[in-house]
CSV table of C-alpha atoms and ligand atoms in Angstrom, one decimal:
chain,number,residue,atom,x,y,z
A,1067,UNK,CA,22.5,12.1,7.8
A,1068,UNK,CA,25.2,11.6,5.1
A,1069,UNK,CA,23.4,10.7,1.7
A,1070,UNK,CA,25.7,8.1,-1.0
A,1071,UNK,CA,25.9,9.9,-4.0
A,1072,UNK,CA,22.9,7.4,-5.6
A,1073,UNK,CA,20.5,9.0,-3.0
A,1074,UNK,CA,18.0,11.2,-3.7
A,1075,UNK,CA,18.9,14.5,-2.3
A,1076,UNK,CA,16.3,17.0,-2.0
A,1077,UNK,CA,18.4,20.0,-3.5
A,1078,UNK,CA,18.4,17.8,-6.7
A,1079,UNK,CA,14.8,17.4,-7.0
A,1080,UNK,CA,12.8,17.6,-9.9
A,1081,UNK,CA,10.4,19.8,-8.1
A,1082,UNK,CA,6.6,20.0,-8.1
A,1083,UNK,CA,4.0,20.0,-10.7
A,1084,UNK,CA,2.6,24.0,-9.3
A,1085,UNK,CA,6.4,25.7,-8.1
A,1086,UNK,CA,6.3,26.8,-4.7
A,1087,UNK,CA,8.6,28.6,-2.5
A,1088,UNK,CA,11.0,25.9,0.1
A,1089,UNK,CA,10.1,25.5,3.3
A,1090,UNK,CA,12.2,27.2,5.8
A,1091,UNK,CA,12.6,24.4,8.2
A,1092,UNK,CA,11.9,21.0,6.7
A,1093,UNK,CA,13.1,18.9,3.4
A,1094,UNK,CA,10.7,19.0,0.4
A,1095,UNK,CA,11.0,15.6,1.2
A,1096,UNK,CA,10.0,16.0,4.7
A,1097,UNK,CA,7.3,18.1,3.4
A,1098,UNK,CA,5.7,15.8,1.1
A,1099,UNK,CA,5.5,13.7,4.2
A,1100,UNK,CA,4.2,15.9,6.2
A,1101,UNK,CA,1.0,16.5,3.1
A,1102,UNK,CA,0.2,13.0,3.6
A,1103,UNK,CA,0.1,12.5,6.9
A,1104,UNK,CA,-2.7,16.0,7.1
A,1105,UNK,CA,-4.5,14.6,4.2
A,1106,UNK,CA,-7.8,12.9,4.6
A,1107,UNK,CA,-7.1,9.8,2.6
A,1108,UNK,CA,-4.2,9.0,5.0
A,1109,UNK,CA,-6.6,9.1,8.4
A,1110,UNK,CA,-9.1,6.9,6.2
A,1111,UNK,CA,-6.5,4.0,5.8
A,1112,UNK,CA,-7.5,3.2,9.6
A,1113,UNK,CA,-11.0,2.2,8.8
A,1114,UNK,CA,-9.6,0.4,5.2
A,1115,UNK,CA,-9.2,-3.9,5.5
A,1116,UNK,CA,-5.7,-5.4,4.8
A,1117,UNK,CA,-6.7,-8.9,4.6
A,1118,UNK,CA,-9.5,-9.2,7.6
A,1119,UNK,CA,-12.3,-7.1,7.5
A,1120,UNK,CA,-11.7,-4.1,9.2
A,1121,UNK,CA,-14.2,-5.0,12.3
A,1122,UNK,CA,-13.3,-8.2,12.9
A,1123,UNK,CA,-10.9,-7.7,15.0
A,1124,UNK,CA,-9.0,-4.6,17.0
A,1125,UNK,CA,-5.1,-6.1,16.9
A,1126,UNK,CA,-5.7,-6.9,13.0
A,1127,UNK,CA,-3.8,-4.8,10.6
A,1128,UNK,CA,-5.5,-1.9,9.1
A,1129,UNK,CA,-4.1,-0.5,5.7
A,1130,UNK,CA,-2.5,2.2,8.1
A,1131,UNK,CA,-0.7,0.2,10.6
A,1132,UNK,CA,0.5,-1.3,7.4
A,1133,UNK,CA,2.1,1.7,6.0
A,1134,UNK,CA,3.7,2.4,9.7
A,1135,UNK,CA,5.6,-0.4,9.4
A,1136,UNK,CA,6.5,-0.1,5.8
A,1137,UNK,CA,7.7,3.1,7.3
A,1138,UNK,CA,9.5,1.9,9.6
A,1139,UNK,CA,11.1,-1.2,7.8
A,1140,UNK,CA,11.7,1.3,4.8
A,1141,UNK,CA,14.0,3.7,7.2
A,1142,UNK,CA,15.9,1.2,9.3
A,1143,UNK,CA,17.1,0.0,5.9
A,1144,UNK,CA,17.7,3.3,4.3
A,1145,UNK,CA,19.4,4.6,6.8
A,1146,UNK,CA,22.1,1.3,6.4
A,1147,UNK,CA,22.2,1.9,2.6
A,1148,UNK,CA,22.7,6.1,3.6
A,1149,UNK,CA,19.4,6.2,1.4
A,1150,UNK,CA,17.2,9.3,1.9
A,1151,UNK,CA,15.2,8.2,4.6
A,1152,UNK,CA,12.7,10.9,4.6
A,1153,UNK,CA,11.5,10.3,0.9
A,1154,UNK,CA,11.3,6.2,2.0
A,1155,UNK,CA,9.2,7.6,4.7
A,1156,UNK,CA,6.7,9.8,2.9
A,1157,UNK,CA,6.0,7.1,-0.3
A,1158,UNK,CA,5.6,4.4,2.3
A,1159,UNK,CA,2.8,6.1,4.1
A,1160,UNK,CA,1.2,7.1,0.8
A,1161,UNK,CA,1.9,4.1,-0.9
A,1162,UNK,CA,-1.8,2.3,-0.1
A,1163,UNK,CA,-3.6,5.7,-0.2
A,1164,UNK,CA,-5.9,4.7,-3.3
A,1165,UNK,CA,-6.4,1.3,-1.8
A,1166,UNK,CA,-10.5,0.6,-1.7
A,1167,UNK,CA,-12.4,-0.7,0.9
A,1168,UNK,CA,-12.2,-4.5,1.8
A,1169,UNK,CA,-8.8,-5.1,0.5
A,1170,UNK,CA,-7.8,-6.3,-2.9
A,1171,UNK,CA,-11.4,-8.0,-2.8
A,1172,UNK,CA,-12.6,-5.0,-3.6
A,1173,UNK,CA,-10.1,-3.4,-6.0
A,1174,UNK,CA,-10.3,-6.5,-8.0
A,1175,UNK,CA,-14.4,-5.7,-8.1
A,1176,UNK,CA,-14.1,-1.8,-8.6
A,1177,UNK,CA,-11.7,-3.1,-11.5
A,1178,UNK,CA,-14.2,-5.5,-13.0
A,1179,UNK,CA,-17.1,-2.3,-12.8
A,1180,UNK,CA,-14.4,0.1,-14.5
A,1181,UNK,CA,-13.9,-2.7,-17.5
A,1182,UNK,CA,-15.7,-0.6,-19.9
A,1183,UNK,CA,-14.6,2.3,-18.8
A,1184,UNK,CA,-10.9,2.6,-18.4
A,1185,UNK,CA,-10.3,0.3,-15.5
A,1186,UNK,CA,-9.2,0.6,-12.1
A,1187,UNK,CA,-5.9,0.2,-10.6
A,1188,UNK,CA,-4.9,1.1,-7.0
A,1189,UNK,CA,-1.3,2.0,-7.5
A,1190,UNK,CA,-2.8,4.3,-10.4
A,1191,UNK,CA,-5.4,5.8,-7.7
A,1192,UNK,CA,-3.1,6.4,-4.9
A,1193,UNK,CA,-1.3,9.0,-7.5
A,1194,UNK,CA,-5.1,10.5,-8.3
A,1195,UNK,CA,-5.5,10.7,-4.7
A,1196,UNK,CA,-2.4,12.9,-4.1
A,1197,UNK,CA,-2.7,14.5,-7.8
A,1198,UNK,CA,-6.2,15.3,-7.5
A,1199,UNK,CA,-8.7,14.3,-5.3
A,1200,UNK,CA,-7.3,15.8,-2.0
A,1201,UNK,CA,-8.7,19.5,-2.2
A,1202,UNK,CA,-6.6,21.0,0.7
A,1203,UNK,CA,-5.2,24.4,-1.1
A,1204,UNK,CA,-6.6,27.1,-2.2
A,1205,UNK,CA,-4.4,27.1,-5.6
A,1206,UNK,CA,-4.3,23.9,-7.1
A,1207,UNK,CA,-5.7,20.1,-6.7
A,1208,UNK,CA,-4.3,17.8,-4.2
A,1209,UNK,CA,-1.4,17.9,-2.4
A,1210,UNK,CA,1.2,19.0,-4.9
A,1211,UNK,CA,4.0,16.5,-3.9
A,1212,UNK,CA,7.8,16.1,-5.7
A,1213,UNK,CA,8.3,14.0,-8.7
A,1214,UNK,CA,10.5,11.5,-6.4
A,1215,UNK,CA,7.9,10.9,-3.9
A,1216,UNK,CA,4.8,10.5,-7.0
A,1217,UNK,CA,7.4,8.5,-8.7
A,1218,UNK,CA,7.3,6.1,-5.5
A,1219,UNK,CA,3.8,6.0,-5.5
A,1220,UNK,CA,2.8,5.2,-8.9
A,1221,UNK,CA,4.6,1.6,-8.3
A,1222,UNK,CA,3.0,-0.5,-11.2
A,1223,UNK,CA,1.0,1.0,-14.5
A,1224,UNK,CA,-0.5,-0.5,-17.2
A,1225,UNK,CA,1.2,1.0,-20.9
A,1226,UNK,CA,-2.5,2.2,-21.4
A,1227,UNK,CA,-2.1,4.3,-17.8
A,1228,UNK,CA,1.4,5.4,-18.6
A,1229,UNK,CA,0.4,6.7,-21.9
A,1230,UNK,CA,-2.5,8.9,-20.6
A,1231,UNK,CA,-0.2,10.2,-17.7
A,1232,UNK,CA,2.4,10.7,-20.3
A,1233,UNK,CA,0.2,12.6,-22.0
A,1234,UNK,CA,-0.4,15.2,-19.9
A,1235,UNK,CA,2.8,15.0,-17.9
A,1236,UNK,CA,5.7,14.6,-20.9
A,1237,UNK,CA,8.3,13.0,-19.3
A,1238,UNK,CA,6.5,12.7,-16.2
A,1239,UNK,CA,6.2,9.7,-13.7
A,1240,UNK,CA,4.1,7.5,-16.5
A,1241,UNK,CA,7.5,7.7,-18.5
A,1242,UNK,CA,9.8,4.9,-16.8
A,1243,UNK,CA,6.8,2.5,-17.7
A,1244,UNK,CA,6.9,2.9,-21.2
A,1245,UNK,CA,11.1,2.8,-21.5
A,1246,UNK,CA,11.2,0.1,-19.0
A,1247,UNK,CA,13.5,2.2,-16.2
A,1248,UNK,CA,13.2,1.7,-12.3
A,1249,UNK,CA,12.9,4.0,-9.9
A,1250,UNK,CA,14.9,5.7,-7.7
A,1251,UNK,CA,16.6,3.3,-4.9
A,1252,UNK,CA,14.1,4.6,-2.1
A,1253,UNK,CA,10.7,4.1,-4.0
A,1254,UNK,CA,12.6,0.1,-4.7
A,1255,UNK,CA,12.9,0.3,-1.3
A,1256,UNK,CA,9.5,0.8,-0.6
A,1257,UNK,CA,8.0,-2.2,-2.8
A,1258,UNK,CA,10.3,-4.4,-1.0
A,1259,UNK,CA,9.4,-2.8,2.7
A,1260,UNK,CA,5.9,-3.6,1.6
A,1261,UNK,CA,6.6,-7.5,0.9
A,1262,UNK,CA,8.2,-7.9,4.0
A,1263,UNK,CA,6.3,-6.2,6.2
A,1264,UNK,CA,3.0,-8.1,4.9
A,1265,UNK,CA,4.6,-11.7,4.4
A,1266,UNK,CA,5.2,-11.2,8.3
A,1267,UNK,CA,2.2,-9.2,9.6
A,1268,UNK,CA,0.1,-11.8,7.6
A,1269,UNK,CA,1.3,-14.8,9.0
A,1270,UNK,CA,0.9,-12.8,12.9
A,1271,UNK,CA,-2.7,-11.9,12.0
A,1272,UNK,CA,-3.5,-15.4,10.7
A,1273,UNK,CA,-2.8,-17.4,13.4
A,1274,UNK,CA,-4.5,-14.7,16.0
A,1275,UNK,CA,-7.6,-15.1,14.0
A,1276,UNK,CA,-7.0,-19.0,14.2
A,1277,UNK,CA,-7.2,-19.8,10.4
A,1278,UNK,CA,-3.4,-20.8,10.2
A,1279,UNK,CA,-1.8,-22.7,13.6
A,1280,UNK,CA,1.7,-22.3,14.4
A,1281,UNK,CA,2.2,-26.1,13.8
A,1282,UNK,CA,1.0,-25.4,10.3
A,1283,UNK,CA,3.9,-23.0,9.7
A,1284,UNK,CA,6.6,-25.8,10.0
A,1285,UNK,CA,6.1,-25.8,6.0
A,1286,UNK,CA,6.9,-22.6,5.8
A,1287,UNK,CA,10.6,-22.6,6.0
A,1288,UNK,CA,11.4,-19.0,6.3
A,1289,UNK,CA,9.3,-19.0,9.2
A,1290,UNK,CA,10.2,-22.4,10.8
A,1291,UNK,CA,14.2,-21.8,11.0
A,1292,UNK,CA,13.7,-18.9,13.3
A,1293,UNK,CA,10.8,-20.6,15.2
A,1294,UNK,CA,13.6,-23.6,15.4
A,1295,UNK,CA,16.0,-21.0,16.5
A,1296,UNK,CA,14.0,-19.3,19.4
A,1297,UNK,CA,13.2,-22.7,20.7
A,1298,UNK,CA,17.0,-23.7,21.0
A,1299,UNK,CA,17.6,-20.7,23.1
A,1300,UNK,CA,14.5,-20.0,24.8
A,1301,UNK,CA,13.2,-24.2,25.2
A,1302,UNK,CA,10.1,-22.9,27.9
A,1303,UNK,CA,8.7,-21.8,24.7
A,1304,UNK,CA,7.8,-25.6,23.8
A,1305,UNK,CA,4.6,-24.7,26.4
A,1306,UNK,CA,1.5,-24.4,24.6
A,1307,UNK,CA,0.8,-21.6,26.6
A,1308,UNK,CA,3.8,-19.7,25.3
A,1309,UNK,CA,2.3,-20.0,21.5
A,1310,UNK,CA,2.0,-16.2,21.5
A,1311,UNK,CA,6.2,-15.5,22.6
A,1312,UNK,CA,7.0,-18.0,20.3
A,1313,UNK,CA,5.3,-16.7,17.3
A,1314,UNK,CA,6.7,-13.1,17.9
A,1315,UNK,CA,10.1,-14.2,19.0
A,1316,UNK,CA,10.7,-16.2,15.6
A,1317,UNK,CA,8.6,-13.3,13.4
A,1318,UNK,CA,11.2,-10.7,15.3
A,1319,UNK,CA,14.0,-13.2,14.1
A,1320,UNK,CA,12.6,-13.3,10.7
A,1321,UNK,CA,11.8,-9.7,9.8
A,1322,UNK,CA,16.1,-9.1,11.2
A,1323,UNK,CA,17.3,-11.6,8.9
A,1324,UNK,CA,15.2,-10.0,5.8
A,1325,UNK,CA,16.0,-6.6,6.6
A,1326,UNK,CA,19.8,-7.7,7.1
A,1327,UNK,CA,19.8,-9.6,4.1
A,1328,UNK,CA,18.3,-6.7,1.9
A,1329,UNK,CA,21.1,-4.6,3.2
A,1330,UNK,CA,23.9,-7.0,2.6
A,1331,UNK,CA,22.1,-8.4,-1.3
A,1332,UNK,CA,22.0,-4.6,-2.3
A,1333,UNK,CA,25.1,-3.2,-0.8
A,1334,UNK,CA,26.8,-6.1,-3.4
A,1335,UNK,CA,24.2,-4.7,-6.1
A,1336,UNK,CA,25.3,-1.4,-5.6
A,1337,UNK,CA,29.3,-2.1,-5.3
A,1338,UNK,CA,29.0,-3.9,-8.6
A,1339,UNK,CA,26.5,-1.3,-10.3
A,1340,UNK,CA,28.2,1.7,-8.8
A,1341,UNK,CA,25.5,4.4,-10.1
A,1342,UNK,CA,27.2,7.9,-9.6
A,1343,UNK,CA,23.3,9.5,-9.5
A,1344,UNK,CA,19.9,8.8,-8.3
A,1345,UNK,CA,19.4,9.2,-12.3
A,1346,UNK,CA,22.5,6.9,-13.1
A,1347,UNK,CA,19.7,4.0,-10.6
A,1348,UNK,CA,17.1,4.8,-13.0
A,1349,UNK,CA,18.9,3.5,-15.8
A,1350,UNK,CA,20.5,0.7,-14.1
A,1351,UNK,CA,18.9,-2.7,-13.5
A,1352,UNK,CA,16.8,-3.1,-9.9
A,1353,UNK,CA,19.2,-2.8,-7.8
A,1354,UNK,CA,17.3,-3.0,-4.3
A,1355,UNK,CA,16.9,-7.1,-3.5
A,1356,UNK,CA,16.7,-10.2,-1.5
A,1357,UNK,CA,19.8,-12.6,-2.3
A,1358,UNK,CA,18.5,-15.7,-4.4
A,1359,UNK,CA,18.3,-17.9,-1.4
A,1360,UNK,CA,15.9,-15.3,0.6
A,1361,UNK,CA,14.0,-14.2,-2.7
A,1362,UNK,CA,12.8,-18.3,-2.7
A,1363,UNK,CA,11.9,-18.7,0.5
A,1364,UNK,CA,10.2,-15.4,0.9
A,1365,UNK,CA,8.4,-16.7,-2.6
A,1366,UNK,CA,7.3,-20.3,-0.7
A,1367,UNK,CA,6.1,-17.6,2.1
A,1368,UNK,CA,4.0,-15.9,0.0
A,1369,UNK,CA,2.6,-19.4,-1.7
A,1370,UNK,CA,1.4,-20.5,1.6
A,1371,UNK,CA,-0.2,-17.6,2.8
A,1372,UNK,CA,-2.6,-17.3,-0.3
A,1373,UNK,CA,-3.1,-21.3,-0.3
A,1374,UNK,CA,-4.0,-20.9,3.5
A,1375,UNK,CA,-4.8,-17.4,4.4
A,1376,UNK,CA,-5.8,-15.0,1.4
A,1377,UNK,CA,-7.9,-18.5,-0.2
A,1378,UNK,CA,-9.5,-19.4,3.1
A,1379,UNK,CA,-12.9,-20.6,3.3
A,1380,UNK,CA,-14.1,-17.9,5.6
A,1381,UNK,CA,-12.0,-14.6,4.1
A,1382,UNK,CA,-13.2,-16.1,0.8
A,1383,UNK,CA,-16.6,-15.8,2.2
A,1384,UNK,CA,-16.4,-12.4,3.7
A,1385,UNK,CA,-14.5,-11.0,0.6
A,1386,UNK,CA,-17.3,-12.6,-1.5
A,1387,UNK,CA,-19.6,-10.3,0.1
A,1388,UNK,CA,-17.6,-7.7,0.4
A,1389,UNK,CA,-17.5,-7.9,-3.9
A,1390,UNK,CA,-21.4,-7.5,-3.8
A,1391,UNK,CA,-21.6,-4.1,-2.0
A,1392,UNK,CA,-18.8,-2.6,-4.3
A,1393,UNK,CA,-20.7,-3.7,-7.3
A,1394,UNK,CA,-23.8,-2.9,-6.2
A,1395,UNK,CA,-22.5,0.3,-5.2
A,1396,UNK,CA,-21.2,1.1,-8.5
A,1397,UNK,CA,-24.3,0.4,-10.3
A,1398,UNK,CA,-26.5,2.5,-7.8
A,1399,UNK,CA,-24.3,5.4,-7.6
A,1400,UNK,CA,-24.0,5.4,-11.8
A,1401,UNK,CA,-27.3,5.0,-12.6
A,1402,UNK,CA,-28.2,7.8,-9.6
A,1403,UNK,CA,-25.3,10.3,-9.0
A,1404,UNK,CA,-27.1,12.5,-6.5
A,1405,UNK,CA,-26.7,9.8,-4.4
A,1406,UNK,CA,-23.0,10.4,-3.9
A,1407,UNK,CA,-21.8,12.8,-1.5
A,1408,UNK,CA,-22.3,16.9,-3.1
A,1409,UNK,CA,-18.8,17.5,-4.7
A,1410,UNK,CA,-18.9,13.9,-6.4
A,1411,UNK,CA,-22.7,14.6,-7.6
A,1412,UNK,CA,-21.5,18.3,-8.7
A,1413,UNK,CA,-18.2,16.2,-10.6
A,1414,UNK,CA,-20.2,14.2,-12.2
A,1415,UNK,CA,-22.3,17.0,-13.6
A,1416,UNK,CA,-19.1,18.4,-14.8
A,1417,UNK,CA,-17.8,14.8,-16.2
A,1418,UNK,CA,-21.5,15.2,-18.4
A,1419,UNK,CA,-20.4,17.7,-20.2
A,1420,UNK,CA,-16.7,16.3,-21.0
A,1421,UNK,CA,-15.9,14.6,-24.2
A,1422,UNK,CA,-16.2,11.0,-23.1
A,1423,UNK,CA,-18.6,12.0,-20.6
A,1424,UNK,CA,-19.0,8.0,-20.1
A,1425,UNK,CA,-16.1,7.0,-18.7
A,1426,UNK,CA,-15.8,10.5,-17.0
A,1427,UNK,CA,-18.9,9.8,-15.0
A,1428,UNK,CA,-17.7,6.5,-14.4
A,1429,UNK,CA,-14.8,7.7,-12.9
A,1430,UNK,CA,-16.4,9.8,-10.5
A,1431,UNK,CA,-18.3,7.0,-9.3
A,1432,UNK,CA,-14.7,4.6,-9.2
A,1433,UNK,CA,-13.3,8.0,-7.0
A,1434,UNK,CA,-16.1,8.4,-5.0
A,1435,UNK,CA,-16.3,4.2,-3.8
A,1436,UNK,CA,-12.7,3.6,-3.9
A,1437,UNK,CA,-12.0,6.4,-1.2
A,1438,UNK,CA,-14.3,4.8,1.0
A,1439,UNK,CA,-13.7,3.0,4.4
A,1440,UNK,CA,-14.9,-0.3,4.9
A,1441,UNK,CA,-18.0,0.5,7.2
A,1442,UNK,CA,-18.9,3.8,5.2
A,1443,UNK,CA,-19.2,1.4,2.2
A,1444,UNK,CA,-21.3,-1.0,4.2
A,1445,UNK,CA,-23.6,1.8,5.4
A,1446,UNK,CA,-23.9,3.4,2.1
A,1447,UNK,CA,-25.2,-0.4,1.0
A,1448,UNK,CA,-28.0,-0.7,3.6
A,1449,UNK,CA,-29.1,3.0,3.2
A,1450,UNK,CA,-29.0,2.4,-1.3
A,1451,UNK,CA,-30.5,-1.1,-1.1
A,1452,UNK,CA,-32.6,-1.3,1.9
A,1453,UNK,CA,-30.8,-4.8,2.6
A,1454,UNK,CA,-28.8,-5.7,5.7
A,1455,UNK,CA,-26.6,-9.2,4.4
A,1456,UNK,CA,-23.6,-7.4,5.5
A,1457,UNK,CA,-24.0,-5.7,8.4
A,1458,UNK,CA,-22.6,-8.6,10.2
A,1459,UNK,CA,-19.5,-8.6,8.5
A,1460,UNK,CA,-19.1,-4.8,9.2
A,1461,UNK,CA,-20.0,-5.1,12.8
A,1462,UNK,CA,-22.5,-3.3,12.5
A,1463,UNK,CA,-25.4,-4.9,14.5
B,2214,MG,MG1,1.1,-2.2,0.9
């Protein structure tokens, strides 16, 4: 595979927080990718809701059928762009690891427990999770990945975040947040892979569970020129019957014509920009995009799936609940520590004794719930509260 010159290579990498020797065989790159798919966050994602609750369905997305094909959007694009297609592939699968059960339902909760205490943020949590909390080698905390691949993952961060990473890591992956820099190409990539891969796997799961109809997505004109499109050439589809074809037909159609014009929009980018480095991208402007015309439809996309799908009556309901168990989770598991599983209760010990033993226990507490699966959380619910209002929404009666 030949990299451009504003590629990351691996021989150029800024390395890892603990030094260790190369691997003989396989990219640091590669091996980065091959941490997170061992570690035990990553075989969590399964069990983790991306907008329906993980039970309510078996075809429904799951946070880690989501990262597969951020995965595999990421590459088929990096590979056009002669982008590093191994790093694309290891921040995409470890992009949602600090996601918490039940979806952004229940990071939005976890966030308002953590007010007082430092907050929560997921994008923040996936870097603790590959920082810290996978305990997989005998010489350091989690999984001691390169700066490229953590710079990836660490996609948004509030200053406040940025300053305490900074802190500790001067010049670290908190730094591009507080002198307003992008990332490298393949972690822009990666956001963009995201976007498109869950504008499209959103609308398929919507109209499967039967909350949006395909004659509802004639608004959607991103959507309804490719539906138009597979009609022309394939008119059988007109058959109720063929609903199914006709919805994947035009979602194949549209997810080609956003990956082809992502390549084509940042091929220009790059001709005009012409950054001789991966570090000459990271002072330049973002240069991975949609052209203007794609950017607005993908936008009215968006609009319609969180006035129709994300804001429908019966997620709304299921989220709602889903809310309760992480808050009353959080309150049980603070007030009671030794209800959490032994390494959390023996953290929290530890966080007793730390400076701002507060928030420190607090954040044992925000570790321990956000690395939960959907049904583990549910479980944990019934066993800490006696009450059952939710095993019906975790398929669990
Ligand atoms: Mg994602």
């Amino acid at each position: 595979m030949t990299l451009a010159a504003y590629a990351c290579d691996p021989v150029d990498s800024r390395g890892r927080r603990y030094a260790q020797a190369p691997a003989i065989t396989r990219s640091e790159y590669q091996r980065d990718r091959d941490r997170i798919v061992h570690s035990s966050a990553f075989r969590r994602l399964v069990y983790k809701t991306q907008v329906f609750l993980n039970h309510e369905g078996d075809l429904f997305r799951t946070r880690l059928t989501h990262s597969l094909e951020v995965a595999q959007l990421g590459r088929s694009i990096a590979r056009s762009l002669q982008l590093n297609e191994d790093l694309v592939e290891a921040i995409a699968l470890a992009h949602d690891l600090g996601h918490t059960p039940f979806g952004h339902a229940g990071q939005d909760a976890l966030n308002d427990c953590m007010a007082a205490y430092g907050g929560f943020e997921h994008n923040r949590q996936s870097l603790r999770v590959v920082d810290k909390l996978e305990q997989r080698y005998p010489q350091f905390d989690g999984l001691n990945l390169t700066f490229e691949t953590r710079e990836g993952i660490l996609k948004h961060c509030s200053q406040a975040n940025a300053q305490a990473i900074e802190k500790r890591e001067p010049g670290g992956v908190g730094q591009r947040f507080l002198n307003l820099t992008q990332p490298s190409l393949e972690a822009q990539l990666c956001n963009l892979a995201d976007e498109i891969a869950y504008n499209s796997h959103d609308l398929d799961d919507g109209v499967r569970s039967g909350l949006i109809t395909l004659d509802q997505l004639q608004e959607v004109a991103l959507f309804d020129d490719f539906r138009r499109q597979a009609l022309a050439e394939f008119p059988h589809l007109q058959n109720k019957a063929q609903g199914r074809r006709l919805l994947y037909d035009a979602l194949r159609r549209m997810l080609s014509a956003q990956v082809e014009d992502v390549i084509a929009a940042t091929t220009t980018a790059l001709q005009v920009t012409a950054p001789i480095s991966a570090d000459a991208v990271r002072q330049s402007a973002p240069l991975v995009q949609f052209s203007a015309e794609m950017r607005a439809k993908s936008q009215a996309l968006k609009v319609f799936l969180l006035r129709c799908l994300y804001r429908h009556p019966q997620v709304m309901h299921a989220m709602g609940q889903a809310q309760q168990v992480v808050r009353s989770l959080f309150v049980a598991y603070l007030a009671s520590p030794q209800e959490m599983a032994e390494s959390f209760t023996t953290r929290s010990k530890v966080a007793g004794d730390a400076p701002n033993a507060v928030n420190a226990g607090a954040r044992v507490v925000a570790d321990y719930i956000a690395g939960m699966t959907d049904r583990f959380a549910v479980r944990e619910h019934e066993r800490l509260m006696g009450l059952k209002p939710l095993s019906a929404i975790a398929g669990l009666e």
